[in-house]
XYZ file of C-alpha atoms in Angstrom:
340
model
C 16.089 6.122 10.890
C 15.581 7.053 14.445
C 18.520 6.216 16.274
C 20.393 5.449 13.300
C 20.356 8.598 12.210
C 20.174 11.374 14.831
C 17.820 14.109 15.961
C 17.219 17.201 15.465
C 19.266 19.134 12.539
C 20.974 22.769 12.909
C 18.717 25.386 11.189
C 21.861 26.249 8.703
C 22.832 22.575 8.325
C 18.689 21.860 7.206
C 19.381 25.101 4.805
C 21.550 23.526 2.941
C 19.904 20.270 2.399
C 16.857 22.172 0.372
C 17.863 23.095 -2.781
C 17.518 26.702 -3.763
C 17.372 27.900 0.087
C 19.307 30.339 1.659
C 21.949 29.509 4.236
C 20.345 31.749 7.003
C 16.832 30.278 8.157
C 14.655 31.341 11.162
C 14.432 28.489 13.468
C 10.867 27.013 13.475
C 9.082 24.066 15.316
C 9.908 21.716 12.155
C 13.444 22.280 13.320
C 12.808 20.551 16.483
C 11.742 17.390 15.341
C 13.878 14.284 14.587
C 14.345 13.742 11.161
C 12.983 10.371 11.440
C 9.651 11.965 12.379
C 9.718 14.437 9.771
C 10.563 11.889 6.941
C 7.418 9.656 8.862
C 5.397 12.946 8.484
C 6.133 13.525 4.910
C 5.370 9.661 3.888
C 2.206 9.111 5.209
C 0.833 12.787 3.711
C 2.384 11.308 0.161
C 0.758 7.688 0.742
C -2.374 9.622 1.295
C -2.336 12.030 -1.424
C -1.453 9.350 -3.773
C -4.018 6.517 -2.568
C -7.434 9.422 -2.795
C -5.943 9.937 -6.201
C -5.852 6.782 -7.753
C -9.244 5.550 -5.453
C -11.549 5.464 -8.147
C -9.481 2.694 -9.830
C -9.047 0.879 -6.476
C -12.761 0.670 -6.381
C -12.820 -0.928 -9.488
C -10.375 -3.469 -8.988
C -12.086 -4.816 -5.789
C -15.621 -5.000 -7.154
C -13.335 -7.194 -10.250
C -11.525 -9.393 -7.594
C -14.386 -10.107 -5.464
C -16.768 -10.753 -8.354
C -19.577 -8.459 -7.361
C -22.619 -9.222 -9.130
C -23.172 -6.876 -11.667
C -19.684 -6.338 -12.135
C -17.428 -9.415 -12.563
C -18.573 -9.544 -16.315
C -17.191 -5.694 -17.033
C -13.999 -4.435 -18.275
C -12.440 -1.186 -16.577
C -14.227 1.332 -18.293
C -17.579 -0.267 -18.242
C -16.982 -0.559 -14.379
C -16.385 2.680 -13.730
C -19.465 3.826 -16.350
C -21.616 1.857 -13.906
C -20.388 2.972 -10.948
C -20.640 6.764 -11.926
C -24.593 6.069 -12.981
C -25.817 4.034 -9.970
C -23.478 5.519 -7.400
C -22.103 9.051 -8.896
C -18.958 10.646 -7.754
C -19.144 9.693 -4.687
C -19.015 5.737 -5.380
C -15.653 6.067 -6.714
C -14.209 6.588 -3.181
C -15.983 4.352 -1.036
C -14.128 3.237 1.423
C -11.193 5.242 1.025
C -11.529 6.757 4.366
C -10.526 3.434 5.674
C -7.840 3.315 2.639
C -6.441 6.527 3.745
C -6.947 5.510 7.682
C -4.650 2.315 7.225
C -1.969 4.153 4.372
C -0.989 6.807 6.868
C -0.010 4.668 9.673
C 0.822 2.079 7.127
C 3.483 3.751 5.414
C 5.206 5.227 8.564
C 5.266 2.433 9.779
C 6.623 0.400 6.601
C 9.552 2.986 6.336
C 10.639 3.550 9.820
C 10.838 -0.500 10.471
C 12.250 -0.515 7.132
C 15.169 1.753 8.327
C 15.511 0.140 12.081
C 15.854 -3.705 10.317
C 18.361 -2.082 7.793
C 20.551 -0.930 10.534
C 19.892 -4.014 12.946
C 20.668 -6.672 9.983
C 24.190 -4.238 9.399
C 24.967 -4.113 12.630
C 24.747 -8.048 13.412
C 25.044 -9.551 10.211
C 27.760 -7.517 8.508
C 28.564 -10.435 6.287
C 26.113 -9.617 4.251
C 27.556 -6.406 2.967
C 24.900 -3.124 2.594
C 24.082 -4.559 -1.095
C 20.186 -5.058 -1.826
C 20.314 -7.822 -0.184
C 20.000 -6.158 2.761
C 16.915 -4.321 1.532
C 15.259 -7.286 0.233
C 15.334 -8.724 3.882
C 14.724 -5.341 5.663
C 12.178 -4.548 3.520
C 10.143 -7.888 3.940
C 10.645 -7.488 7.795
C 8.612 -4.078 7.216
C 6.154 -5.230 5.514
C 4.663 -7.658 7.615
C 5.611 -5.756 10.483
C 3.359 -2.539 8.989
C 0.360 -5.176 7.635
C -0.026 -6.675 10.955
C -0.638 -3.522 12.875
C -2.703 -1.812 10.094
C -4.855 -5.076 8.795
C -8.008 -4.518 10.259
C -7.862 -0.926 8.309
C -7.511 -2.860 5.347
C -10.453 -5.723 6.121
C -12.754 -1.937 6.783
C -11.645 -0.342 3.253
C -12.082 -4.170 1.223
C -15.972 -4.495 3.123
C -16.490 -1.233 2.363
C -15.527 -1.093 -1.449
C -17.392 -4.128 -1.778
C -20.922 -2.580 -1.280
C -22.925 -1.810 -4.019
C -26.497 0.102 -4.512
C -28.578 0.352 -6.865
C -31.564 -1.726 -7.990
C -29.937 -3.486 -10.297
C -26.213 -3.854 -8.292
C -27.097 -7.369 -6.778
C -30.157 -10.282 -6.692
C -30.183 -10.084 -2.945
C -29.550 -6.903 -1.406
C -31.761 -7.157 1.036
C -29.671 -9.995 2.575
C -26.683 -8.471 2.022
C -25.010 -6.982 5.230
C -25.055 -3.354 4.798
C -22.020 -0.860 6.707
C -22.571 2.442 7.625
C -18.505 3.584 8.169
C -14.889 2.118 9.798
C -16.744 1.955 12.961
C -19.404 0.030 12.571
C -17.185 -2.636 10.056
C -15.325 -3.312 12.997
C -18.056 -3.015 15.310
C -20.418 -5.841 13.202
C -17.141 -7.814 12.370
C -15.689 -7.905 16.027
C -19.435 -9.303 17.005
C -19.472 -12.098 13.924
C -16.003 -13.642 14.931
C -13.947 -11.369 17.480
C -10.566 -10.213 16.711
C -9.830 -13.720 14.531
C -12.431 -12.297 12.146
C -10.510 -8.588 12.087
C -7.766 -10.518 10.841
C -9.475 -12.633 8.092
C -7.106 -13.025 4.880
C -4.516 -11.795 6.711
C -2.268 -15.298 5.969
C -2.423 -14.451 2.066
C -1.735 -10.984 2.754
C 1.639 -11.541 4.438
C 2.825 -14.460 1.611
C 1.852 -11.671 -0.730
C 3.517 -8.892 1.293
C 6.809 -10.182 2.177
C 8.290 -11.176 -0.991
C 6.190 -8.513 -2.895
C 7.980 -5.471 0.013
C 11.222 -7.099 -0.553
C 11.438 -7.155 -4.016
C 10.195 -3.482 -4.159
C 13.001 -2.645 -2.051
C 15.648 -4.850 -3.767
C 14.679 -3.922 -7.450
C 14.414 0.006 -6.649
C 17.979 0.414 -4.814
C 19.644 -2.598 -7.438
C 18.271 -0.169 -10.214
C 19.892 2.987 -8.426
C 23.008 1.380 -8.231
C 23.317 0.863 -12.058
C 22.865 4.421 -12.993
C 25.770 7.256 -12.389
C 25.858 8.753 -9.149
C 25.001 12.313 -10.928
C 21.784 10.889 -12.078
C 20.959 9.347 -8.969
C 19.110 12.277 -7.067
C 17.338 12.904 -9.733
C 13.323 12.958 -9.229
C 12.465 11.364 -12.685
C 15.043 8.500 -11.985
C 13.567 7.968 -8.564
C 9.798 7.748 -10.173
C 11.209 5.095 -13.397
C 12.976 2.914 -10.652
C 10.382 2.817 -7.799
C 7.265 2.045 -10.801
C 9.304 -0.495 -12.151
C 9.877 -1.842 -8.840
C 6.666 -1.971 -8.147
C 5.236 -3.324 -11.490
C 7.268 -6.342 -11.289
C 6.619 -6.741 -7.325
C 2.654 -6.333 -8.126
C 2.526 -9.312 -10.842
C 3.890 -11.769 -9.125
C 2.575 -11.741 -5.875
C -0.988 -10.791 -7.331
C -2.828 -13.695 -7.301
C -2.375 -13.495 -3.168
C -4.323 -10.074 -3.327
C -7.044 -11.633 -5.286
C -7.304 -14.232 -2.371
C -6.992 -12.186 0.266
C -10.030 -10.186 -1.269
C -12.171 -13.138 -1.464
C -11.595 -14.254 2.036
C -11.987 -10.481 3.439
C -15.540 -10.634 1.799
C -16.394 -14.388 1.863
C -18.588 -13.574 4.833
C -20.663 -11.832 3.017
C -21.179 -13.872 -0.326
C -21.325 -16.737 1.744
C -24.886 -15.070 2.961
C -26.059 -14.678 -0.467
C -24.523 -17.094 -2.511
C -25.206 -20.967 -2.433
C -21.910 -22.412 -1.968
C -19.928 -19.509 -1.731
C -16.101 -19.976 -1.356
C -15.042 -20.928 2.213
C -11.328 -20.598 2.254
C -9.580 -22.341 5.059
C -6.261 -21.301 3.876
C -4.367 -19.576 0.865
C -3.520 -22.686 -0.853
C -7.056 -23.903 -0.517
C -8.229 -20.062 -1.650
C -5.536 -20.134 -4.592
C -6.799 -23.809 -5.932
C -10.473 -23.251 -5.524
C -9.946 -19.916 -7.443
C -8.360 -21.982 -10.661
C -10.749 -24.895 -10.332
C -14.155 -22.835 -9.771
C -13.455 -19.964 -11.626
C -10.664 -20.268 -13.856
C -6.796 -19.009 -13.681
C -7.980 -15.521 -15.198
C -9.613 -15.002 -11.988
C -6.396 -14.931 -10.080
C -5.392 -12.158 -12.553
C -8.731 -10.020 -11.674
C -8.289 -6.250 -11.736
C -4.558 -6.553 -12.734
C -4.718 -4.338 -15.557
C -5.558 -1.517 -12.952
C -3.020 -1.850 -10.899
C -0.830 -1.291 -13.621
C -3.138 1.757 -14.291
C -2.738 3.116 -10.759
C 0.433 1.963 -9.470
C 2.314 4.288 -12.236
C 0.483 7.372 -11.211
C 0.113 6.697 -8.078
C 3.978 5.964 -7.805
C 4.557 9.553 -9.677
C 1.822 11.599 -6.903
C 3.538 9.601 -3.944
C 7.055 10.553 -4.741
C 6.465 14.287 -6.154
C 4.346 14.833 -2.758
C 6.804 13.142 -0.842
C 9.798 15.775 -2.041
C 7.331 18.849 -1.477
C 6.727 17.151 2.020
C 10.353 17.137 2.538
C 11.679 20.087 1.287
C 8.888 21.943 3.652
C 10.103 19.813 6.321
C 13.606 20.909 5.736
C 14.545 16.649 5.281
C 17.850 15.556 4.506
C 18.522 14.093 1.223
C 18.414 10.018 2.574
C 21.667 9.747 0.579
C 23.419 11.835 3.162
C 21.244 10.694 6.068
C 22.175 7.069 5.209
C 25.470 7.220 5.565
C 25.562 6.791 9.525
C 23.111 3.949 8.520
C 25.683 1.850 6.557
């Protein structure tokens, strides 16, 4: 994107990239902005709109990782029975202000460095063709580059999620370290450990997010490429290929996520818990995990991500084409082609 692909777009030549418009438009501010900003625009509404719908399950699956008391014993529905009792409505989207806060940014960010290594990898290594190859290296690039700028976000959402009321939520919540909002996670955490302790679980997070970006990337476009070019615009195809994609992405690099979650919050069991875990590392995190508490662990909450990353794949990409057609976007088949 960017200066890859161009800036602004001729009110008649945007016409005729929406389908069902008319070839005579009035010129409006959209019109004025690059269509790299527009697509950024449209992704981080659809990353939003899809993470507040599938939050309640998010919830779930970090009280499951984390092992909250009163929790790590329940299956899905019982969790969010429990939740809905001690907590109501509300409970099912704690933190997912700071979910929301870190997606938006996040997913601009994710596709517009996505686009800018695509075209720099092209450009210098052109041995390597514009197969998926490409994308799976492109992609990883993004992904770390989006997770390191948007991590603390992430650190905010996981504290956040992790609180529980209710008499009967924990043994010791008196002890327990109790956040009032994104500012005052990062205000407490900042004081515990400075900007080292912003940035806890961030090394599992990248092992998990490189490969696990990549492969989304590689799997979606190597999936395009087997189906007829007719079909290949098509909404529903776009929805199969990218949940796939990400199905396959999520299992194996999940056991990372379930570290990463542990060493977000191992602050805070450590407090309450005798010899709670005290990860120096993710291959320390990952063994501890299977020795202490068993190879399920490691597998935590996985049945809801396959719950929510279906859904949530269907609300990103159907709000992602409203998005764009309002935008007036470019189809990124046509955009792409200065790209290659």
């Amino acid at each position: 994107m960017g200066t890859s692909q161009g800036s602004t777009l001729s009110t008649t030549n945007v016409a005729e990239y929406v389908e069902g418009s008319s070839p005579r438009r009035d010129v409006s501010f959209v019109d004025y902005l690059p269509s790299y900003a527009k697509e950024l625009i449209a992704g981080g509404a659809a990353g939003a709109f899809a993470k507040t719908a599938v939050a309640p399950l998010e919830r779930i699956k970090i009280l499951l990782q984390t092992r909250t008391v009163g929790y790590h014993s329940l299956g899905v529905y019982q969790s969010l029975k429990k939740v809905l009792k001690e907590e109501g409505y509300l409970g099912f989207y704690k933190g997912n202000g700071a979910s929301v806060l870190r997606i938006v940014p996040y997913a601009a960010l994710h596709f517009m460095t996505y686009e800018q290594y695509r075209c720099w990898i092209l450009n210098n290594y052109s041995a390597l063709g514009t197969g998926p190859v490409v994308d799976l290296l492109a992609g990883s690039a993004a992904g770390g580059t989006a997770v390191l700028c948007t991590y603390p976000l992430d650190l905010a959402r996981t504290k956040l999620a992790y609180q529980v009321t209710g008499s009967k939520a924990t043994s010791s919540s008196l002890t327990q370290p109790s956040y009032h909002g994104i500012k005052d996670v990062f205000k407490t955490v900042y004081k515990e450990g400075g900007v080292r302790a912003l940035y806890r679980g961030v090394g599992p997070t990248l092992i998990g997010i490189l490969p696990y970006a990549g492969l989304k990337f590689y799997i979606y476009e190597e999936l395009k490429r087997r189906v007829p070019e007719e079909h290949q615009k098509s909404v529903m195809l776009r929805l199969s290929c990218g949940a796939l994609a990400g199905l396959f992405g999520q299992t194996l690099t999940y056991p990372l996520d379930v570290v990463r979650r542990q060493m977000q919050v191992q602050s805070l069991q450590s407090s309450i818990e005798q010899g709670g875990p005290g990860y120096r590392g993710t291959m320390e995190g990952l063994t501890t995990i299977v020795r202490n508490q068993g190879w399920r662990q490691l597998f935590a909450g996985l049945s809801i991500n396959y719950l929510k990353v279906v859904p949530s794949v269907a609300i990103g990409f159907t709000a992602y084409d409203v998005m764009k057609s309002w935008l007036r976007v470019p189809p990124r088949q046509m955009s792409s082609k200065s790209v290659s």
